[in-house]
Coordinates of C-alpha atoms and ligand atoms in Angstrom, one line a residue:
X1 CA -2.0 7.8 253.1
X2 CA -2.7 10.8 255.3
X3 CA -0.1 11.6 257.5
X4 CA -1.1 13.1 260.4
X5 CA 1.8 12.2 262.8
X6 CA 5.4 11.7 262.6
X7 CA 8.4 12.1 264.7
X8 CA 11.3 14.0 263.3
X9 CA 14.9 14.7 264.9
X10 CA 16.4 18.4 265.4
X11 CA 19.8 19.3 266.6
X12 CA 20.9 23.1 266.3
X13 CA 24.5 23.7 265.5
X14 CA 27.3 24.1 268.1
X15 CA 28.9 26.9 268.7
X16 CA 32.1 27.9 266.9
X17 CA 35.4 27.2 269.4
X18 CA 36.9 30.0 270.8
X19 CA 40.9 30.6 269.7
X20 CA 44.0 30.9 271.5
X21 CA 46.1 33.1 269.8
X22 CA 48.6 35.8 270.2
X23 CA 49.5 38.9 268.6
X24 CA 53.0 38.0 267.9
X25 CA 54.9 35.0 268.4
X26 CA 52.9 32.7 270.9
X27 CA 56.4 32.3 273.2
X28 CA 56.6 36.1 273.9
X29 CA 54.5 36.4 276.3
X30 CA 53.6 40.2 275.9
X31 CA 52.3 39.8 272.8
X32 CA 49.0 40.0 273.7
X33 CA 45.9 37.6 273.6
X34 CA 44.4 37.8 269.8
X35 CA 42.2 34.8 269.7
X36 CA 38.9 35.4 268.5
X37 CA 35.2 33.8 269.8
X38 CA 33.5 31.2 268.0
X39 CA 30.2 32.2 266.1
X40 CA 26.7 31.3 267.3
X41 CA 25.4 27.6 266.2
X42 CA 22.2 27.9 264.0
X43 CA 18.7 27.4 265.7
X44 CA 16.2 24.9 264.2
X45 CA 12.8 26.9 263.6
X46 CA 9.6 25.9 262.6
X47 CA 7.6 28.1 260.4
X48 CA 4.1 27.7 259.4
X49 CA 3.4 27.7 255.5
X50 CA 0.0 28.0 254.6
X51 CA 0.6 26.4 250.9
X52 CA 1.4 23.2 253.1
X53 CA -1.9 20.9 254.3
X54 CA 0.0 17.9 255.1
X55 CA 2.9 16.2 257.0
X56 CA 3.6 14.6 253.5
X57 CA 7.0 15.9 253.2
X58 CA 8.3 14.8 256.4
X59 CA 7.9 11.2 255.1
X60 CA 11.4 10.6 253.9
X61 CA 13.1 13.8 255.9
X62 CA 13.1 13.5 259.3
X63 CA 16.3 14.9 260.4
X64 CA 17.2 18.7 260.3
X65 CA 20.5 19.6 261.5
X66 CA 21.3 23.6 261.2
X67 CA 25.2 24.2 261.0
X68 CA 27.7 24.8 263.6
X69 CA 28.9 28.3 264.1
X70 CA 32.7 29.3 262.6
X71 CA 35.6 28.8 264.9
X72 CA 37.1 32.0 266.3
X73 CA 40.4 33.1 264.6
X74 CA 43.6 34.7 265.1
X75 CA 43.9 38.7 265.2
X76 CA 40.9 39.1 267.4
X77 CA 38.4 37.7 264.5
X78 CA 35.2 36.1 265.4
X79 CA 33.9 33.0 263.9
X80 CA 30.9 33.6 261.8
X81 CA 27.4 32.5 263.3
X82 CA 25.6 29.8 261.3
X83 CA 22.3 30.3 259.2
X84 CA 19.0 29.2 261.1
X85 CA 17.6 26.3 259.7
X86 CA 13.9 26.6 258.9
X87 CA 11.9 23.9 258.7
X88 CA 8.5 24.5 257.1
X89 CA 5.2 22.9 258.4
X90 CA 1.2 23.1 257.9
X91 CA -0.8 25.4 259.8
X92 CA -2.4 23.5 262.8
X93 CA 1.2 21.5 263.6
X94 CA 1.6 21.0 267.2
X95 CA 5.1 20.1 267.9
X96 CA 5.9 18.0 271.5
X97 CA 8.8 16.7 272.9
X98 CA 8.9 13.1 272.0
X99 CA 10.4 12.1 275.4
X100 CA 7.5 13.4 277.7
X101 CA 5.1 14.9 275.6
X102 CA 5.4 18.3 276.7
X103 CA 4.1 21.1 274.1
X104 CA 6.9 23.1 272.5
X105 CA 4.5 25.0 270.0
X106 CA 1.2 25.0 268.6
X107 CA 1.7 26.4 265.4
X108 CA -1.3 28.0 263.5
X109 CA -1.0 30.7 261.7
X110 CA 1.0 31.5 258.5
X111 CA 4.4 32.7 259.0
X112 CA 4.5 32.0 262.6
X113 CA 7.8 30.7 264.2
X114 CA 8.9 28.5 267.0
X115 CA 12.6 28.1 267.8
X116 CA 12.4 24.4 268.5
X117 CA 16.3 23.9 269.1
X118 CA 18.2 26.6 270.2
X119 CA 22.0 26.7 268.7
X120 CA 25.2 26.9 270.9
X121 CA 26.8 30.5 271.7
X122 CA 30.3 30.5 270.3
X123 CA 33.3 29.4 273.0
X124 CA 35.1 32.8 273.9
X125 CA 38.6 33.4 272.3
X126 CA 41.7 34.2 274.7
X127 CA 41.4 37.7 274.8
X128 CA 38.3 37.6 276.9
X129 CA 40.2 35.7 279.6
X130 CA 42.9 38.4 280.0
X131 CA 43.6 39.9 283.1
X132 CA 46.3 42.1 284.5
X133 CA 47.1 39.2 286.6
X134 CA 47.0 37.1 283.7
X135 CA 47.9 39.3 280.5
X136 CA 48.4 36.1 278.1
X137 CA 46.2 33.2 279.0
X138 CA 46.2 30.3 277.1
X139 CA 42.1 29.5 277.8
X140 CA 39.6 29.4 275.2
X141 CA 36.3 27.9 275.4
X142 CA 35.1 25.6 272.9
X143 CA 31.5 26.3 271.3
X144 CA 28.4 25.1 273.5
X145 CA 26.6 22.4 271.8
X146 CA 23.2 23.0 270.3
X147 CA 19.9 21.4 271.8
X148 CA 19.1 18.2 270.3
X149 CA 16.1 16.4 270.5
X150 CA 13.2 14.3 269.3
X151 CA 9.9 16.2 268.4
X152 CA 6.6 14.9 267.4
X153 CA 4.6 16.4 265.0
X154 CA 0.7 16.2 265.1
X155 CA -1.4 17.7 262.9
X156 CA -5.1 18.7 263.8
X157 CA -6.4 18.9 260.4
X158 CA -9.5 20.9 259.7
X159 CA -11.4 19.3 256.8
X160 CA -12.3 21.6 254.4
X161 CA -15.3 19.6 253.2
X162 CA -17.3 17.1 254.7
X163 CA -19.3 14.3 253.2
X164 CA -22.7 13.7 255.1
X165 CA -25.3 11.3 254.6
X166 CA -27.1 8.1 255.9
X167 CA -25.0 4.9 256.1
X168 CA -24.1 2.9 253.1
X169 CA -25.1 5.9 250.5
X170 CA -21.1 5.8 249.5
X171 CA -19.4 8.4 251.1
X172 CA -16.1 6.4 251.9
X173 CA -16.3 5.1 248.1
X174 CA -16.2 8.6 246.9
X175 CA -13.3 9.6 249.4
X176 CA -11.5 6.6 247.9
X177 CA -11.8 7.5 244.3
X178 CA -10.9 11.4 244.7
X179 CA -8.2 10.8 247.1
X180 CA -5.3 8.6 248.2
X181 CA -7.2 7.9 251.4
X182 CA -8.3 4.1 251.6
X183 CA -11.3 4.1 254.2
X184 CA -12.9 1.1 254.6
X185 CA -16.0 0.3 252.4
X186 CA -18.9 -2.2 253.3
X187 CA -22.0 -3.0 252.1
X188 CA -23.6 -2.6 256.0
X189 CA -24.2 0.2 258.2
X190 CA -21.6 2.3 260.3
X191 CA -18.7 0.9 258.3
X192 CA -16.9 4.1 259.1
X193 CA -16.6 4.7 263.0
X194 CA -14.4 7.8 262.8
X195 CA -13.7 10.2 260.3
X196 CA -11.5 9.6 257.3
X197 CA -9.3 12.5 255.5
X198 CA -8.3 12.8 252.3
X199 CA -6.6 15.5 250.3
X200 CA -7.9 16.3 247.1
X201 CA -6.2 17.8 244.0
X202 CA -8.4 19.0 241.5
X203 CA -7.5 18.7 237.9
X204 CA -7.8 22.4 237.8
X205 CA -5.1 22.6 240.4
X206 CA -6.7 23.2 243.5
X207 CA -6.6 21.0 246.7
X208 CA -8.5 20.9 249.8
X209 CA -9.1 18.0 252.7
X210 CA -12.0 16.1 252.4
X211 CA -13.6 14.4 255.1
X212 CA -15.7 11.0 255.0
X213 CA -17.9 10.9 258.0
X214 CA -19.6 8.1 259.7
X215 CA -23.1 7.7 258.6
X216 CA -25.9 9.9 260.1
X217 CA -29.2 8.5 260.9
X218 CA -32.6 10.2 262.3
X219 CA -32.0 10.9 265.9
X220 CA -28.2 11.6 265.4
X221 CA -28.3 15.3 266.9
X222 CA -30.0 13.4 269.9
X223 CA -27.1 10.8 270.3
X224 CA -28.7 8.3 267.8
X225 CA -26.0 5.6 266.2
X226 CA -22.8 7.2 266.2
X227 CA -24.3 10.6 266.9
X228 CA -22.8 13.7 268.2
X229 CA -19.2 13.0 268.5
X230 CA -18.4 13.5 264.8
X231 CA -21.1 16.3 264.4
X232 CA -18.3 18.3 265.9
X233 CA -15.9 17.6 263.1
X234 CA -18.8 18.2 260.5
X235 CA -19.4 21.6 262.4
X236 CA -15.8 22.6 261.6
X237 CA -16.0 21.9 257.7
X238 CA -16.7 25.1 255.4
X239 CA -18.4 23.3 252.6
X240 CA -20.9 20.1 252.8
X241 CA -21.6 17.5 250.4
X242 CA -25.0 16.0 251.0
X243 CA -24.6 12.3 249.8
X244 CA -27.8 10.7 248.5
X245 CA -28.1 7.4 247.4
X246 CA -30.5 7.4 244.4
X247 CA -30.9 3.8 243.4
X248 CA -33.0 3.6 246.8
X249 CA -31.7 -0.2 246.9
X250 CA -32.3 -0.3 250.7
X251 CA -35.8 1.0 250.3
X252 CA -35.4 4.2 251.4
X253 CA -36.8 7.6 249.9
X254 CA -34.2 10.1 248.6
X255 CA -36.7 12.8 249.3
X256 CA -37.1 11.8 252.7
X257 CA -33.3 11.0 253.5
X258 CA -32.4 14.6 252.3
X259 CA -34.9 15.8 254.8
X260 CA -34.2 13.9 257.7
X261 CA -30.1 14.5 257.3
X262 CA -30.7 18.4 257.1
X263 CA -33.2 18.2 260.1
X264 CA -30.4 16.4 261.9
X265 CA -27.9 18.9 260.8
X266 CA -30.2 21.7 262.1
X267 CA -31.0 20.3 265.5
X268 CA -27.2 19.8 266.3
X269 CA -26.5 23.5 265.4
X270 CA -28.6 25.8 263.1
X271 CA -25.3 27.2 261.7
X272 CA -25.1 23.8 259.8
X273 CA -27.9 24.6 257.5
X274 CA -26.1 27.6 256.8
X275 CA -22.8 26.1 255.5
X276 CA -22.7 25.8 251.5
X277 CA -24.3 22.4 250.9
X278 CA -23.9 20.5 247.5
X279 CA -26.2 17.6 246.9
X280 CA -24.4 14.5 245.6
X281 CA -26.9 12.1 243.8
X282 CA -24.9 8.6 243.9
X283 CA -25.0 5.4 242.4
X284 CA -26.4 6.6 239.1
X285 CA -25.0 3.6 237.7
X286 CA -28.0 1.7 239.3
X287 CA -30.7 1.1 237.0
X288 CA -33.4 2.7 239.3
X289 CA -31.6 5.8 240.0
X290 CA -32.7 7.7 236.8
X291 CA -36.4 7.4 237.6
X292 CA -35.8 8.2 241.4
X293 CA -33.7 11.2 240.5
X294 CA -36.6 12.7 238.3
X295 CA -38.7 12.5 241.2
X296 CA -36.6 13.7 243.6
X297 CA -35.6 16.8 241.4
X298 CA -39.5 17.3 240.9
X299 CA -40.5 17.3 244.4
X300 CA -37.5 19.3 245.6
X301 CA -38.3 22.0 242.9
X302 CA -42.2 21.9 244.2
X303 CA -41.1 22.1 247.9
X304 CA -38.8 25.2 246.7
X305 CA -35.8 23.6 247.8
X306 CA -32.8 25.3 246.2
X307 CA -29.3 23.6 246.1
X308 CA -26.8 22.6 243.6
X309 CA -26.8 19.4 242.5
X310 CA -24.6 16.7 241.0
X311 CA -25.0 13.5 239.5
X312 CA -22.3 10.7 240.0
X313 CA -21.3 7.2 240.3
X314 CA -18.8 6.9 242.9
X315 CA -18.2 2.9 241.9
X316 CA -18.1 3.4 238.0
X317 CA -16.1 6.9 238.6
X318 CA -18.3 9.2 236.6
X319 CA -19.2 12.8 237.4
X320 CA -16.2 13.0 239.8
X321 CA -14.1 16.0 238.3
X322 CA -17.2 18.3 237.8
X323 CA -18.2 17.6 241.5
X324 CA -14.9 18.3 242.9
X325 CA -14.2 21.4 240.7
X326 CA -17.2 22.9 241.7
X327 CA -16.7 22.4 245.2
X328 CA -13.3 24.0 245.1
X329 CA -14.6 26.8 243.5
X330 CA -17.2 27.2 246.4
X331 CA -14.4 26.8 248.8
X332 CA -12.4 29.8 247.4
X333 CA -15.6 31.8 248.6
X334 CA -16.9 30.0 251.4
X335 CA -16.6 31.7 254.9
X336 CA -13.0 31.2 256.9
X337 CA -13.6 30.0 260.2
X338 CA -10.7 31.1 262.8
X339 CA -8.9 28.0 263.1
X340 CA -9.4 26.0 266.3
X341 CA -13.0 27.9 267.0
X342 CA -13.5 25.9 270.3
X343 CA -10.0 25.2 271.2
X344 CA -8.9 28.6 271.3
X345 CA -11.0 29.3 274.9
X346 CA -9.9 26.4 276.4
X347 CA -6.1 25.6 275.7
X348 CA -4.0 28.8 276.3
X349 CA -2.1 29.4 272.8
X350 CA 1.4 30.4 273.6
X351 CA 4.2 29.9 271.9
X352 CA 6.4 28.1 273.9
X353 CA 10.3 28.7 273.7
X354 CA 12.3 25.8 274.0
X355 CA 14.7 25.8 277.5
X356 CA 16.8 22.7 278.0
X357 CA 16.4 22.0 281.3
X358 CA 19.4 22.9 283.6
X359 CA 19.4 20.6 286.0
X360 CA 22.3 20.6 288.5
X361 CA 24.9 18.2 288.8
X362 CA 24.3 14.5 290.3
X363 CA 26.9 12.2 291.8
X364 CA 26.8 8.5 291.4
X365 CA 29.1 5.6 291.9
X366 CA 29.4 2.7 289.6
X367 CA 30.0 -1.1 290.8
X368 CA 33.9 -0.8 289.9
X369 CA 33.9 2.3 292.3
X370 CA 34.0 5.1 289.7
X371 CA 32.7 8.2 290.6
X372 CA 30.4 9.6 287.9
X373 CA 29.4 13.3 287.7
X374 CA 26.3 13.7 285.7
X375 CA 23.8 16.8 284.7
X376 CA 23.6 19.1 281.8
X377 CA 25.5 22.0 283.2
X378 CA 28.4 19.8 284.0
X379 CA 28.4 18.0 280.7
X380 CA 28.5 21.1 278.8
X381 CA 31.4 22.6 280.9
X382 CA 33.1 19.7 280.1
X383 CA 32.3 19.8 276.0
X384 CA 33.3 23.6 276.3
X385 CA 36.7 23.2 277.7
X386 CA 39.4 23.1 275.2
X387 CA 41.7 20.2 276.8
X388 CA 44.7 21.3 274.7
X389 CA 45.8 23.9 277.3
X390 CA 46.9 23.1 280.8
X391 CA 45.4 26.8 281.5
X392 CA 41.8 25.5 280.1
X393 CA 41.8 22.5 282.0
X394 CA 42.6 24.3 285.3
X395 CA 40.0 26.7 285.1
X396 CA 37.7 23.4 284.2
X397 CA 38.6 22.3 287.6
X398 CA 38.1 25.5 289.4
X399 CA 34.3 25.5 287.7
X400 CA 33.5 22.2 289.1
X401 CA 35.1 23.1 292.4
X402 CA 33.0 26.4 292.5
X403 CA 29.8 24.4 291.5
X404 CA 30.6 22.2 294.8
X405 CA 31.4 19.1 293.2
X406 CA 35.0 18.4 294.7
X407 CA 33.1 19.0 298.1
X408 CA 30.5 16.9 297.5
X409 CA 32.5 14.3 296.4
X410 CA 34.7 14.3 299.4
X411 CA 31.6 14.2 301.6
X412 CA 30.3 11.0 299.8
X413 CA 33.8 9.5 300.6
X414 CA 35.9 10.0 297.8
X415 CA 39.8 9.6 298.1
X416 CA 42.6 10.9 296.3
X417 CA 43.2 8.5 293.5
X418 CA 39.9 7.7 292.8
X419 CA 38.8 7.7 289.3
X420 CA 35.9 10.6 288.5
X421 CA 33.9 10.5 285.0
X422 CA 32.0 13.2 283.4
X423 CA 30.7 12.3 280.2
X424 CA 33.6 10.0 278.3
X425 CA 36.4 11.8 280.2
X426 CA 38.0 10.2 283.3
X427 CA 40.4 11.9 285.8
X428 CA 42.1 10.9 288.9
X429 CA 40.2 12.8 292.1
X430 CA 42.8 15.0 293.8
X431 CA 42.5 15.6 297.6
Ligands
GTP501 N1 -23.7 0.7 242.6 C1 -22.8 1.6 243.5 N2 -22.4 1.1 244.6 C2 -21.9 2.0 245.3 C3 -21.6 3.4 245.0 N3 -20.9 3.9 245.7 C4 -20.8 3.3 246.7 N4 -21.6 1.7 246.7 C5 -21.3 0.6 247.5 O1 -22.5 1.1 248.5 C6 -22.0 0.3 249.9 C7 -21.5 1.3 250.8 O2 -20.6 2.2 250.5 P1 -19.9 2.8 251.6 O3 -18.9 3.6 250.8 O4 -19.1 2.1 252.6 O5 -20.5 4.0 252.0 P2 -20.6 5.0 253.6 O6 -21.6 6.1 253.0 O7 -19.2 5.2 253.8 O8 -20.9 4.2 254.5 P3 -21.0 4.2 256.2 O9 -19.5 4.3 256.4 O10 -21.5 2.9 256.5 O11 -21.7 5.5 256.5 C8 -20.6 -0.4 249.5 O12 -21.0 -1.7 249.1 C9 -20.1 0.4 248.1 O13 -19.3 -0.6 247.0 C10 -21.9 3.6 243.4 O14 -21.8 4.8 242.9 N5 -22.6 3.1 242.8
MG502 MG1 -18.4 5.1 255.0

């Protein structure tokens, strides 16, 4: 199966907790604070690896967690920062926030990186809270939580090789026998309605993406049949495999087919005729094919048409290796297009840095009368408070007051003794 969309969850590391420590004995107040800061939590960074062509690796691995920063230590020692977690993605990967579809990054070039989840900063140790008025504070912050989010990865694949030809010549059949792709195959025209992609692995160790296109007919470039829609996809491929039904079972003439398809390609875009093209004589298992091929070769030679031709039978899987090896070899030297030729102009390609929304708090009331204070900033303050120390708790309540939360609670009618909840923490409101 060709995986071109996958949802993964990422979680950056939490910062290490700051430490409360004193130089000598804890109960000798002038010992001086000696608790170090926590280290930075690890970021989760997506990086493009040109060796990857699919999102296959994400099939069984969808959770990415960076490590936490190390806690601060006594004697003023800081905790170590955690390593960045690098997640490799193929070129052409678009990263979006799963919740709202917001684009985080459009990863195109080898080595390009995007920070998808940022690690939390380390909590400050008590050294940092010392002041002339409070020379031995029992205050330390816990580490900041790392970003946590689900992201949608989408691969905008650009096929390297495109299969073109009349309907029912066997394009989908060919794709199905050289790759894991399982396109619909049918004895009627226009079985294929949208391009199908498959990864081809040649026996000599090369790989490329092969696209099976809907059938072309005369007038396709003018919009006849399924027309222009997918000619755009063909335009992005670097090598064309022109599949011709040599059996003539449908009553068409292979020579005419050859000219008709090339005329349509040319009328759509002249450049398509310059693209390397291999002629694939298919259905060679049929009795009439041999004779038709002889005639085809002769007429082409007489007309001075030059191309490489491979005889195959997609149905009985004959001649496939030679064709695929040669295709891979041509690809090696075929011109490279800049990825996303057209889109580059339309969409601006920025590297989005992930910034969690810093919403201010919100106060709501539950049916049982509990006041609930929510919002990223408040919850973060709570999580970063070390509740083992009264001084730390007092600092927390000062911060809430500073944000105007006490006042707003009062304005909304909160009375002394009412329950207030922040995250999973409940306390009494004090007037
Ligand atoms: N005898 C024979 N039949 C073949 C061969 N390859 C494909 N077919 C048959 O030809 C018919 C059409 O095959 P598809 O692979 O669906 O053809 P297509 O080119 O993808 O057709 P569209 O999607 O309609 O454009 C099916 O009935 C296949 O079984 C072959 O090598 N030999
Ligand atoms: Mg098909």
